[in-house]
Amino acid sequence: MNQTEAFHERIDEALHNDQMRRNFRSALSGIQAKREQQFPDDAQLQALREQARAVRANALVKQPELLEQLEAKLTENGIRVHWAENPEQANQIIADILDAATAKTVVKGKSMVSEETGLNTYLEQRGIEVVESDLGEFIIQLAEEPPSHIVAPAIHKNRQEVAQLFHRFYPDLPYTEDINQLTETARQILRDKFAHADAGISGVNFAVAETGTLCLVENEGNGRLSTTAPRVHIAITGIEKVVEKLSDVPPLLEILTKSATGQPITTYFNMISRPRQAGELDGPQAVHLVLLDNGRTRIKVDEQLLDTLRCIRCGTCINYCPVYVQLGGHAYGTVYPGPIGIALEPQRLGIDQVGSLTSACTLCGACGQVCPVEIPLPKLINRLRAEAVNAGREASPLIGRGALRNKTEATSWKLWRLVYANAFVYRLFALAATRLRWLTPKKLGGWTRYRSAPKPAKRTLNELARQKGFRSE
Amino acid sequence: MSKTRDAILRRLRDNRPTDQPLPSPYRKPLGWDSEQRIASFTERMRAVRGDVYRTTPADWARTAAKLCEERGLKQALVGHGPIADQFVADASDSVDIRRYAQPVEEWKPTLFRAVDVAVTGCRAGLAESGSLVLWPDRNEPRLMSLVPPVHIAVLDATRLYENFAEMLAVEQWAAGGMPTNALLISGPSKTADIEQTLAYGIHGPKSLITLIVE
């Protein structure tokens, strides 16, 4: 099965899952309303977006120096820095750290980068127990599913589904569909894990070069527990998360939390700069940071595609995408779904692998309008579409350009252009289409899978206009 | 230095994007006086189900002890320093007090199971977002504000800043060097992972009580 067929199959499955689609509709409209409450003043929102965009753009210009400064500062602070080109290297580095520390159990905070590397499977195959400690991640770990959203990984499940899942894995606990009780159950199960884990793994929201500080944004406290209670803490992040100064952080934090979940700030904003110091009574004795490239330096080659790297992973574009709300995250089949996924994943993995994603977009522009760092997502998606069929510019760093070029489609467009470029041929075509409308086929490939076939009108628009008395061409 | 590191940095240097305008310094001066700061802090903190009480230097510890009694909190954890000492002096009849005096490894199970409430100080507070600012240290270790189901934090009203940006600028955090761990805490632990419905007390404290000392 090629990627397009596989994508269509996942779409088909998603569109037939009514429960899941109801869950998404109700969740996303709620999140949108909460975000809009946080930005009552449009001018203030624009000023904040401009600030956040400038912070991210500046960090990307100075990225090599900032990464060096970050490494030097972290090292000075006693945090070990590791560099990984690809998922295999990153996983290997983390496994080696765990081995050296004879760590057998890991509690993990939410990290999309570790989803990129398939870290959990890798570690489990080496006999290490990995427990996702974010409630949403814990739920989907039990269900053996990938995240369906980058901020709310279990957004596709309702309380009944969560209740059944808990009951299946913890049959001794009383069955409940009450959200507070389900949360209490998770607290009890996970407390034990936090108290006994050898190591904690987390992502990073911002890495501050100036001070050598790893910043983590969360509500639950699982991120703090994972990075404080075990004796080793390993953080993993993409190399684009570095920012220059500590004073760059407040505007990013503000726009991140307000955009992502409609909160003025999250419960915890955690700034980690050192492992446990002499005389301190808790905190990990060793802290490591793994910096992962995984295609990011390639994205940077192109001045237009580069904007993708400004992303702060707030998921707002996903929350506003009319296609995502119908399909849910799993249909995309990639780590990052929704508009940012459509823009990022073909760049990261190649058009020949996941270029079909670019078709899951109506170019409505909503994602571009809400993006807190002003990533021109519709433009990027359009560019990738063009590159997918080799209609784009000449020099391009993209892998698998033209992989979705299809002879029939290319020929159709060529014919279309011929017809529309010549008045005589066009009139002939219009005449044939209207007078021979009974010949229109009932099945038109992908179009008629979900819609009835269109039929041309009895008369062309030109003819109708003339009948009405319009004379000018 | 590793080959991977050098290769990544070389690729980044070879493909440097065009210069971008520098971000302007971010400050949002609101011009709030002390009363406005306390009002904003209180409103934001209560909106996320944090409790706030206004009290005085002489009374805060007795207020804290009374709250423990009312809520049936028996085992209290304190660190070292003036906050801990005052709480010990004023509250010793109503609760059993334990000092955080040894490395966490030596008493983790007790910390996770037997402690009902921890009492700590704060470095500062942020009025606009309703946040406590903590720099845990050897006197008040990191897990105190996280593991016990109730956290009582004592906040000096004169250390209430308008917002995060103002605090970083006034206190010159970057220049002074960062501590092992610094935190903004805005309410008790919560989650909205099931049906976007807020539920409190998922991993950290189920309640967060701020005593504003004026």
mmCIF file of N, CA and C in Angstrom, chain A residues 27 48 51 53 58 61-63 65 67-68 71 83 85 89 133-134 136 158-159 179-180 183-184 187 190-191 195 210 219-220 222 224-225 228-229 251 254 263-265 267-271 273-282 293 297 300-301 303 306, chain B residues 4-5 9 11-13 15-20 22-24 26 28 44 100 103-105 108 112 131 138 141-143 145-147 168 173-174 178-191 193-197 199 201-206:
data_model
loop_
_atom_site.group_PDB
_atom_site.id
_atom_site.type_symbol
_atom_site.label_atom_id
_atom_site.label_comp_id
_atom_site.label_asym_id
_atom_site.label_seq_id
_atom_site.Cartn_x
_atom_site.Cartn_y
_atom_site.Cartn_z
ATOM 1 N N ALA A 27 -14.233 18.760 22.662
ATOM 2 C CA ALA A 27 -12.967 19.194 23.281
ATOM 3 C C ALA A 27 -12.436 20.460 22.611
ATOM 4 N N LEU A 48 2.188 40.888 21.550
ATOM 5 C CA LEU A 48 2.800 39.726 22.195
ATOM 6 C C LEU A 48 3.280 38.706 21.152
ATOM 7 N N GLN A 51 6.455 39.930 19.647
ATOM 8 C CA GLN A 51 7.542 39.725 20.607
ATOM 9 C C GLN A 51 8.017 38.263 20.585
ATOM 10 N N ARG A 53 7.548 36.023 18.254
ATOM 11 C CA ARG A 53 8.151 35.708 16.953
ATOM 12 C C ARG A 53 9.613 36.187 16.928
ATOM 13 N N ASN A 58 15.267 35.390 16.463
ATOM 14 C CA ASN A 58 16.601 35.767 16.921
ATOM 15 C C ASN A 58 17.397 34.528 17.361
ATOM 16 N N VAL A 61 18.681 32.634 14.360
ATOM 17 C CA VAL A 61 19.819 33.269 13.690
ATOM 18 C C VAL A 61 21.107 32.938 14.444
ATOM 19 N N LYS A 62 21.042 33.045 15.781
ATOM 20 C CA LYS A 62 22.256 32.832 16.593
ATOM 21 C C LYS A 62 22.408 31.388 17.061
ATOM 22 N N GLN A 63 21.636 30.488 16.476
ATOM 23 C CA GLN A 63 21.537 29.127 17.027
ATOM 24 C C GLN A 63 22.875 28.429 17.308
ATOM 25 N N GLU A 65 25.865 29.575 18.023
ATOM 26 C CA GLU A 65 26.533 30.193 19.183
ATOM 27 C C GLU A 65 25.742 29.936 20.464
ATOM 28 N N LEU A 67 23.770 27.410 21.112
ATOM 29 C CA LEU A 67 23.916 26.012 21.539
ATOM 30 C C LEU A 67 25.264 25.804 22.226
ATOM 31 N N GLU A 68 26.289 26.455 21.701
ATOM 32 C CA GLU A 68 27.611 26.348 22.346
ATOM 33 C C GLU A 68 27.597 26.980 23.731
ATOM 34 N N GLU A 71 25.666 24.739 26.068
ATOM 35 C CA GLU A 71 26.479 23.589 26.469
ATOM 36 C C GLU A 71 27.521 23.999 27.509
ATOM 37 N N TRP A 83 24.934 15.076 22.307
ATOM 38 C CA TRP A 83 24.398 15.473 21.001
ATOM 39 C C TRP A 83 23.998 14.226 20.218
ATOM 40 N N GLU A 85 22.413 12.882 16.420
ATOM 41 C CA GLU A 85 22.060 13.201 15.038
ATOM 42 C C GLU A 85 20.650 12.683 14.716
ATOM 43 N N GLN A 89 20.669 7.308 17.737
ATOM 44 C CA GLN A 89 21.738 7.820 18.602
ATOM 45 C C GLN A 89 21.188 8.335 19.930
ATOM 46 N N SER A 133 4.010 9.465 33.165
ATOM 47 C CA SER A 133 3.392 9.942 34.397
ATOM 48 C C SER A 133 2.400 11.083 34.184
ATOM 49 N N ASP A 134 2.391 11.707 33.002
ATOM 50 C CA ASP A 134 1.339 12.677 32.683
ATOM 51 C C ASP A 134 0.042 11.877 32.533
ATOM 52 N N GLY A 136 -2.665 12.064 30.760
ATOM 53 C CA GLY A 136 -3.037 11.755 29.376
ATOM 54 C C GLY A 136 -2.108 10.715 28.773
ATOM 55 N N ASN A 158 -13.133 9.552 25.906
ATOM 56 C CA ASN A 158 -14.038 10.142 26.893
ATOM 57 C C ASN A 158 -13.921 9.381 28.215
ATOM 58 N N ARG A 159 -14.664 9.868 29.214
ATOM 59 C CA ARG A 159 -14.478 9.311 30.559
ATOM 60 C C ARG A 159 -14.826 7.826 30.642
ATOM 61 N N ILE A 179 -14.693 11.748 36.997
ATOM 62 C CA ILE A 179 -13.367 12.219 36.598
ATOM 63 C C ILE A 179 -12.471 12.473 37.804
ATOM 64 N N ASN A 180 -13.032 13.009 38.895
ATOM 65 C CA ASN A 180 -12.216 13.233 40.085
ATOM 66 C C ASN A 180 -11.706 11.933 40.676
ATOM 67 N N THR A 183 -8.992 10.482 38.491
ATOM 68 C CA THR A 183 -7.758 11.221 38.720
ATOM 69 C C THR A 183 -7.095 10.753 40.018
ATOM 70 N N GLU A 184 -7.900 10.537 41.059
ATOM 71 C CA GLU A 184 -7.381 10.050 42.338
ATOM 72 C C GLU A 184 -6.752 8.663 42.174
ATOM 73 N N ARG A 187 -3.464 9.052 40.663
ATOM 74 C CA ARG A 187 -2.531 9.594 41.658
ATOM 75 C C ARG A 187 -1.941 8.470 42.506
ATOM 76 N N LEU A 190 0.458 6.186 40.483
ATOM 77 C CA LEU A 190 1.705 6.810 40.043
ATOM 78 C C LEU A 190 2.597 7.271 41.200
ATOM 79 N N ARG A 191 1.999 7.574 42.353
ATOM 80 C CA ARG A 191 2.796 7.990 43.521
ATOM 81 C C ARG A 191 3.853 6.941 43.829
ATOM 82 N N ALA A 195 7.971 7.304 43.823
ATOM 83 C CA ALA A 195 8.765 7.047 45.034
ATOM 84 C C ALA A 195 9.868 6.024 44.771
ATOM 85 N N GLU A 210 21.872 31.798 28.140
ATOM 86 C CA GLU A 210 22.519 32.767 29.024
ATOM 87 C C GLU A 210 22.864 32.186 30.389
ATOM 88 N N ASN A 219 1.117 21.348 34.353
ATOM 89 C CA ASN A 219 0.065 21.581 35.341
ATOM 90 C C ASN A 219 0.024 20.546 36.449
ATOM 91 N N GLU A 220 0.472 19.339 36.138
ATOM 92 C CA GLU A 220 0.153 18.220 37.025
ATOM 93 C C GLU A 220 1.133 18.040 38.173
ATOM 94 N N ASN A 222 3.709 16.093 37.610
ATOM 95 C CA ASN A 222 4.422 14.870 37.229
ATOM 96 C C ASN A 222 5.787 15.203 36.644
ATOM 97 N N ARG A 224 7.634 17.805 37.542
ATOM 98 C CA ARG A 224 8.499 18.123 38.684
ATOM 99 C C ARG A 224 8.916 16.853 39.416
ATOM 100 N N LEU A 225 7.955 15.951 39.618
ATOM 101 C CA LEU A 225 8.308 14.715 40.332
ATOM 102 C C LEU A 225 9.331 13.907 39.540
ATOM 103 N N THR A 228 12.734 15.408 39.919
ATOM 104 C CA THR A 228 13.224 15.701 41.270
ATOM 105 C C THR A 228 13.385 14.459 42.134
ATOM 106 N N ALA A 229 12.407 13.551 42.059
ATOM 107 C CA ALA A 229 12.425 12.418 42.990
ATOM 108 C C ALA A 229 13.479 11.354 42.650
ATOM 109 N N PRO A 251 7.674 36.428 27.851
ATOM 110 C CA PRO A 251 6.681 36.519 26.776
ATOM 111 C C PRO A 251 6.359 35.165 26.143
ATOM 112 N N GLU A 254 4.060 33.274 28.515
ATOM 113 C CA GLU A 254 2.712 33.845 28.526
ATOM 114 C C GLU A 254 1.923 33.422 27.293
ATOM 115 N N GLN A 263 -4.941 29.129 29.593
ATOM 116 C CA GLN A 263 -4.601 29.446 30.987
ATOM 117 C C GLN A 263 -3.689 30.668 31.008
ATOM 118 N N PRO A 264 -3.866 31.586 31.968
ATOM 119 C CA PRO A 264 -2.940 32.722 32.044
ATOM 120 C C PRO A 264 -1.510 32.262 32.352
ATOM 121 N N ILE A 265 -1.395 31.176 33.093
ATOM 122 C CA ILE A 265 -0.087 30.565 33.370
ATOM 123 C C ILE A 265 -0.394 29.134 33.796
ATOM 124 N N THR A 267 0.189 25.655 36.234
ATOM 125 C CA THR A 267 0.423 25.483 37.661
ATOM 126 C C THR A 267 1.912 25.541 37.993
ATOM 127 N N TYR A 268 2.715 24.835 37.200
ATOM 128 C CA TYR A 268 4.151 24.810 37.499
ATOM 129 C C TYR A 268 4.965 25.316 36.324
ATOM 130 N N PHE A 269 5.880 26.229 36.622
ATOM 131 C CA PHE A 269 6.920 26.577 35.664
ATOM 132 C C PHE A 269 8.231 26.288 36.368
ATOM 133 N N ASN A 270 8.945 25.298 35.839
ATOM 134 C CA ASN A 270 10.059 24.687 36.543
ATOM 135 C C ASN A 270 11.360 25.044 35.838
ATOM 136 N N MET A 271 12.285 25.674 36.548
ATOM 137 C CA MET A 271 13.563 26.071 35.950
ATOM 138 C C MET A 271 14.695 25.284 36.611
ATOM 139 N N SER A 273 18.650 24.269 36.738
ATOM 140 C CA SER A 273 19.968 24.723 36.279
ATOM 141 C C SER A 273 21.127 23.858 36.767
ATOM 142 N N ARG A 274 20.848 22.958 37.695
ATOM 143 C CA ARG A 274 21.940 22.169 38.288
ATOM 144 C C ARG A 274 21.421 20.832 38.799
ATOM 145 N N PRO A 275 22.317 19.862 38.949
ATOM 146 C CA PRO A 275 21.952 18.690 39.748
ATOM 147 C C PRO A 275 22.029 19.052 41.233
ATOM 148 N N ARG A 276 21.669 18.123 42.093
ATOM 149 C CA ARG A 276 21.728 18.362 43.533
ATOM 150 C C ARG A 276 23.133 18.822 43.962
ATOM 151 N N GLN A 277 23.194 19.870 44.734
ATOM 152 C CA GLN A 277 24.482 20.398 45.200
ATOM 153 C C GLN A 277 24.795 19.859 46.596
ATOM 154 N N ALA A 278 26.054 19.952 46.972
ATOM 155 C CA ALA A 278 26.470 19.465 48.291
ATOM 156 C C ALA A 278 25.610 20.134 49.361
ATOM 157 N N GLY A 279 25.081 19.330 50.268
ATOM 158 C CA GLY A 279 24.276 19.876 51.355
ATOM 159 C C GLY A 279 22.791 19.900 51.031
ATOM 160 N N GLU A 280 22.424 19.861 49.738
ATOM 161 C CA GLU A 280 20.999 19.811 49.383
ATOM 162 C C GLU A 280 20.466 18.406 49.644
ATOM 163 N N LEU A 281 19.205 18.322 50.031
ATOM 164 C CA LEU A 281 18.688 17.041 50.536
ATOM 165 C C LEU A 281 17.860 16.266 49.519
ATOM 166 N N ASP A 282 17.492 16.905 48.405
ATOM 167 C CA ASP A 282 16.808 16.150 47.353
ATOM 168 C C ASP A 282 17.131 16.724 45.987
ATOM 169 N N ASP A 293 19.068 16.467 16.706
ATOM 170 C CA ASP A 293 18.872 17.167 15.423
ATOM 171 C C ASP A 293 17.673 16.545 14.694
ATOM 172 N N THR A 297 18.484 20.532 11.220
ATOM 173 C CA THR A 297 19.473 21.364 10.515
ATOM 174 C C THR A 297 19.161 21.422 9.019
ATOM 175 N N LYS A 300 16.695 24.043 8.221
ATOM 176 C CA LYS A 300 17.263 25.384 8.327
ATOM 177 C C LYS A 300 17.926 25.879 7.053
ATOM 178 N N VAL A 301 18.157 24.972 6.110
ATOM 179 C CA VAL A 301 18.833 25.361 4.883
ATOM 180 C C VAL A 301 17.997 26.356 4.076
ATOM 181 N N GLU A 303 15.309 29.389 3.634
ATOM 182 C CA GLU A 303 14.839 30.573 4.378
ATOM 183 C C GLU A 303 13.340 30.560 4.636
ATOM 184 N N LEU A 306 12.498 27.445 7.160
ATOM 185 C CA LEU A 306 13.066 27.773 8.468
ATOM 186 C C LEU A 306 12.012 28.229 9.481
ATOM 187 N N THR B 4 29.477 14.201 16.303
ATOM 188 C CA THR B 4 28.085 14.581 16.032
ATOM 189 C C THR B 4 27.872 16.056 16.338
ATOM 190 N N ARG B 5 28.378 16.464 17.490
ATOM 191 C CA ARG B 5 28.245 17.860 17.901
ATOM 192 C C ARG B 5 28.829 18.784 16.838
ATOM 193 N N LEU B 9 26.815 21.551 14.529
ATOM 194 C CA LEU B 9 27.146 22.980 14.605
ATOM 195 C C LEU B 9 27.662 23.505 13.256
ATOM 196 N N ARG B 11 26.801 22.428 10.262
ATOM 197 C CA ARG B 11 25.644 22.600 9.367
ATOM 198 C C ARG B 11 24.871 23.867 9.731
ATOM 199 N N LEU B 12 24.760 24.128 11.026
ATOM 200 C CA LEU B 12 24.033 25.342 11.441
ATOM 201 C C LEU B 12 24.778 26.603 11.008
ATOM 202 N N ARG B 13 26.121 26.553 11.084
ATOM 203 C CA ARG B 13 26.908 27.732 10.684
ATOM 204 C C ARG B 13 26.848 27.951 9.182
ATOM 205 N N ASN B 15 24.475 27.373 7.271
ATOM 206 C CA ASN B 15 23.140 27.786 6.828
ATOM 207 C C ASN B 15 22.536 28.788 7.786
ATOM 208 N N ARG B 16 23.236 29.882 7.949
ATOM 209 C CA ARG B 16 22.751 30.890 8.883
ATOM 210 C C ARG B 16 21.693 31.746 8.195
ATOM 211 N N PRO B 17 20.509 31.858 8.797
ATOM 212 C CA PRO B 17 19.482 32.684 8.157
ATOM 213 C C PRO B 17 19.818 34.169 8.231
ATOM 214 N N THR B 18 19.129 34.936 7.424
ATOM 215 C CA THR B 18 19.296 36.383 7.419
ATOM 216 C C THR B 18 18.988 36.938 8.814
ATOM 217 N N ASP B 19 19.735 37.969 9.206
ATOM 218 C CA ASP B 19 19.507 38.577 10.521
ATOM 219 C C ASP B 19 18.066 39.002 10.710
ATOM 220 N N GLN B 20 17.585 38.835 11.883
ATOM 221 C CA GLN B 20 16.212 39.224 12.214
ATOM 222 C C GLN B 20 16.276 40.381 13.205
ATOM 223 N N LEU B 22 16.033 42.288 16.508
ATOM 224 C CA LEU B 22 16.131 41.780 17.870
ATOM 225 C C LEU B 22 14.810 41.988 18.605
ATOM 226 N N PRO B 23 14.462 41.062 19.494
ATOM 227 C CA PRO B 23 13.263 41.295 20.295
ATOM 228 C C PRO B 23 13.458 42.516 21.187
ATOM 229 N N SER B 24 12.436 43.333 21.298
ATOM 230 C CA SER B 24 12.546 44.475 22.198
ATOM 231 C C SER B 24 12.432 43.959 23.623
ATOM 232 N N TYR B 26 11.107 43.008 27.007
ATOM 233 C CA TYR B 26 9.701 42.785 27.311
ATOM 234 C C TYR B 26 9.393 43.213 28.726
ATOM 235 N N LYS B 28 5.932 44.808 31.015
ATOM 236 C CA LYS B 28 4.532 45.189 30.942
ATOM 237 C C LYS B 28 4.170 45.937 32.212
ATOM 238 N N ARG B 44 -6.465 35.707 41.186
ATOM 239 C CA ARG B 44 -5.925 34.688 40.275
ATOM 240 C C ARG B 44 -5.742 33.364 41.010
ATOM 241 N N TYR B 100 12.672 18.446 57.778
ATOM 242 C CA TYR B 100 13.343 17.811 56.628
ATOM 243 C C TYR B 100 14.838 17.924 56.913
ATOM 244 N N PRO B 103 18.901 13.406 53.778
ATOM 245 C CA PRO B 103 18.686 13.225 52.342
ATOM 246 C C PRO B 103 17.418 12.409 52.077
ATOM 247 N N VAL B 104 16.723 12.746 51.033
ATOM 248 C CA VAL B 104 15.410 12.164 50.766
ATOM 249 C C VAL B 104 15.461 10.644 50.667
ATOM 250 N N GLU B 105 16.581 10.104 50.174
ATOM 251 C CA GLU B 105 16.704 8.640 50.021
ATOM 252 C C GLU B 105 16.481 7.923 51.350
ATOM 253 N N LYS B 108 12.267 8.376 51.993
ATOM 254 C CA LYS B 108 11.311 8.583 50.902
ATOM 255 C C LYS B 108 9.927 7.998 51.175
ATOM 256 N N PHE B 112 6.500 10.215 51.182
ATOM 257 C CA PHE B 112 5.405 10.019 50.218
ATOM 258 C C PHE B 112 4.103 9.588 50.887
ATOM 259 N N SER B 131 1.099 33.820 41.085
ATOM 260 C CA SER B 131 2.118 32.766 41.215
ATOM 261 C C SER B 131 2.987 32.981 42.442
ATOM 262 N N ARG B 138 18.832 24.071 50.634
ATOM 263 C CA ARG B 138 19.083 23.017 51.627
ATOM 264 C C ARG B 138 18.162 23.180 52.845
ATOM 265 N N PRO B 141 13.956 21.983 50.979
ATOM 266 C CA PRO B 141 14.209 21.187 49.780
ATOM 267 C C PRO B 141 13.025 21.164 48.797
ATOM 268 N N ARG B 142 13.335 20.728 47.592
ATOM 269 C CA ARG B 142 12.414 20.816 46.459
ATOM 270 C C ARG B 142 11.106 20.066 46.667
ATOM 271 N N LEU B 143 11.185 18.883 47.263
ATOM 272 C CA LEU B 143 9.987 18.038 47.325
ATOM 273 C C LEU B 143 8.958 18.523 48.343
ATOM 274 N N SER B 145 7.364 21.326 48.495
ATOM 275 C CA SER B 145 6.226 21.997 47.865
ATOM 276 C C SER B 145 5.518 21.087 46.877
ATOM 277 N N LEU B 146 5.880 19.806 46.849
ATOM 278 C CA LEU B 146 5.360 18.931 45.798
ATOM 279 C C LEU B 146 4.708 17.654 46.318
ATOM 280 N N VAL B 147 5.349 17.001 47.273
ATOM 281 C CA VAL B 147 4.867 15.672 47.656
ATOM 282 C C VAL B 147 3.713 15.693 48.676
ATOM 283 N N LEU B 168 12.244 39.398 37.043
ATOM 284 C CA LEU B 168 13.554 39.064 36.456
ATOM 285 C C LEU B 168 14.408 40.320 36.302
ATOM 286 N N TRP B 173 17.992 38.243 37.912
ATOM 287 C CA TRP B 173 18.245 36.809 38.063
ATOM 288 C C TRP B 173 19.399 36.317 37.200
ATOM 289 N N ALA B 174 19.394 36.752 35.934
ATOM 290 C CA ALA B 174 20.391 36.211 35.001
ATOM 291 C C ALA B 174 21.805 36.594 35.451
ATOM 292 N N MET B 178 21.707 31.409 38.476
ATOM 293 C CA MET B 178 20.467 30.717 38.834
ATOM 294 C C MET B 178 20.711 29.655 39.899
ATOM 295 N N PRO B 179 19.707 29.399 40.738
ATOM 296 C CA PRO B 179 19.840 28.342 41.742
ATOM 297 C C PRO B 179 19.658 26.964 41.085
ATOM 298 N N THR B 180 19.876 25.918 41.853
ATOM 299 C CA THR B 180 19.662 24.565 41.358
ATOM 300 C C THR B 180 18.287 24.456 40.698
ATOM 301 N N ASN B 181 17.298 24.963 41.408
ATOM 302 C CA ASN B 181 15.935 24.848 40.902
ATOM 303 C C ASN B 181 15.170 26.110 41.306
ATOM 304 N N ALA B 182 14.439 26.677 40.355
ATOM 305 C CA ALA B 182 13.552 27.799 40.659
ATOM 306 C C ALA B 182 12.180 27.459 40.103
ATOM 307 N N LEU B 183 11.145 27.928 40.797
ATOM 308 C CA LEU B 183 9.799 27.510 40.423
ATOM 309 C C LEU B 183 8.811 28.648 40.476
ATOM 310 N N LEU B 184 7.879 28.635 39.527
ATOM 311 C CA LEU B 184 6.668 29.423 39.690
ATOM 312 C C LEU B 184 5.559 28.422 39.977
ATOM 313 N N ILE B 185 4.801 28.641 41.034
ATOM 314 C CA ILE B 185 3.701 27.736 41.391
ATOM 315 C C ILE B 185 2.418 28.542 41.410
ATOM 316 N N SER B 186 1.451 28.136 40.592
ATOM 317 C CA SER B 186 0.213 28.897 40.489
ATOM 318 C C SER B 186 -0.979 27.990 40.743
ATOM 319 N N GLY B 187 -1.179 27.661 42.004
ATOM 320 C CA GLY B 187 -2.323 26.835 42.366
ATOM 321 C C GLY B 187 -1.932 25.416 42.693
ATOM 322 N N PRO B 188 -2.905 24.627 43.184
ATOM 323 C CA PRO B 188 -2.621 23.216 43.442
ATOM 324 C C PRO B 188 -2.476 22.455 42.129
ATOM 325 N N SER B 189 -1.847 21.289 42.203
ATOM 326 C CA SER B 189 -1.666 20.424 41.035
ATOM 327 C C SER B 189 -3.009 20.154 40.363
ATOM 328 N N LYS B 190 -3.045 20.199 39.046
ATOM 329 C CA LYS B 190 -4.315 19.911 38.375
ATOM 330 C C LYS B 190 -4.090 19.295 37.000
ATOM 331 N N THR B 191 -5.166 18.759 36.444
ATOM 332 C CA THR B 191 -5.112 18.164 35.110
ATOM 333 C C THR B 191 -6.444 18.400 34.419
ATOM 334 N N ASP B 193 -6.896 16.300 31.531
ATOM 335 C CA ASP B 193 -6.640 15.310 30.485
ATOM 336 C C ASP B 193 -7.836 14.419 30.179
ATOM 337 N N ILE B 194 -8.811 14.342 31.091
ATOM 338 C CA ILE B 194 -10.008 13.554 30.774
ATOM 339 C C ILE B 194 -11.140 14.515 30.431
ATOM 340 N N GLU B 195 -11.548 14.498 29.198
ATOM 341 C CA GLU B 195 -12.645 15.339 28.697
ATOM 342 C C GLU B 195 -12.454 16.827 28.996
ATOM 343 N N GLN B 196 -11.247 17.291 29.056
ATOM 344 C CA GLN B 196 -10.951 18.712 29.290
ATOM 345 C C GLN B 196 -11.604 19.216 30.578
ATOM 346 N N THR B 197 -11.898 18.281 31.485
ATOM 347 C CA THR B 197 -12.539 18.663 32.740
ATOM 348 C C THR B 197 -11.474 18.820 33.819
ATOM 349 N N ALA B 199 -9.526 18.640 37.090
ATOM 350 C CA ALA B 199 -9.538 17.843 38.319
ATOM 351 C C ALA B 199 -8.279 18.225 39.095
ATOM 352 N N GLY B 201 -5.315 18.013 42.240
ATOM 353 C CA GLY B 201 -4.575 17.057 43.060
ATOM 354 C C GLY B 201 -4.168 15.800 42.330
ATOM 355 N N ILE B 202 -3.698 15.937 41.090
ATOM 356 C CA ILE B 202 -3.324 14.719 40.374
ATOM 357 C C ILE B 202 -1.997 14.155 40.878
ATOM 358 N N HIS B 203 -0.967 14.958 40.960
ATOM 359 C CA HIS B 203 0.303 14.405 41.469
ATOM 360 C C HIS B 203 0.857 15.207 42.649
ATOM 361 N N GLY B 204 0.764 16.501 42.561
ATOM 362 C CA GLY B 204 1.306 17.365 43.606
ATOM 363 C C GLY B 204 0.247 17.654 44.651
ATOM 364 N N PRO B 205 0.402 18.787 45.385
ATOM 365 C CA PRO B 205 -0.568 19.116 46.442
ATOM 366 C C PRO B 205 -1.993 19.231 45.908
ATOM 367 N N LYS B 206 -2.942 18.748 46.733
ATOM 368 C CA LYS B 206 -4.349 18.906 46.391
ATOM 369 C C LYS B 206 -4.833 20.271 46.823
#
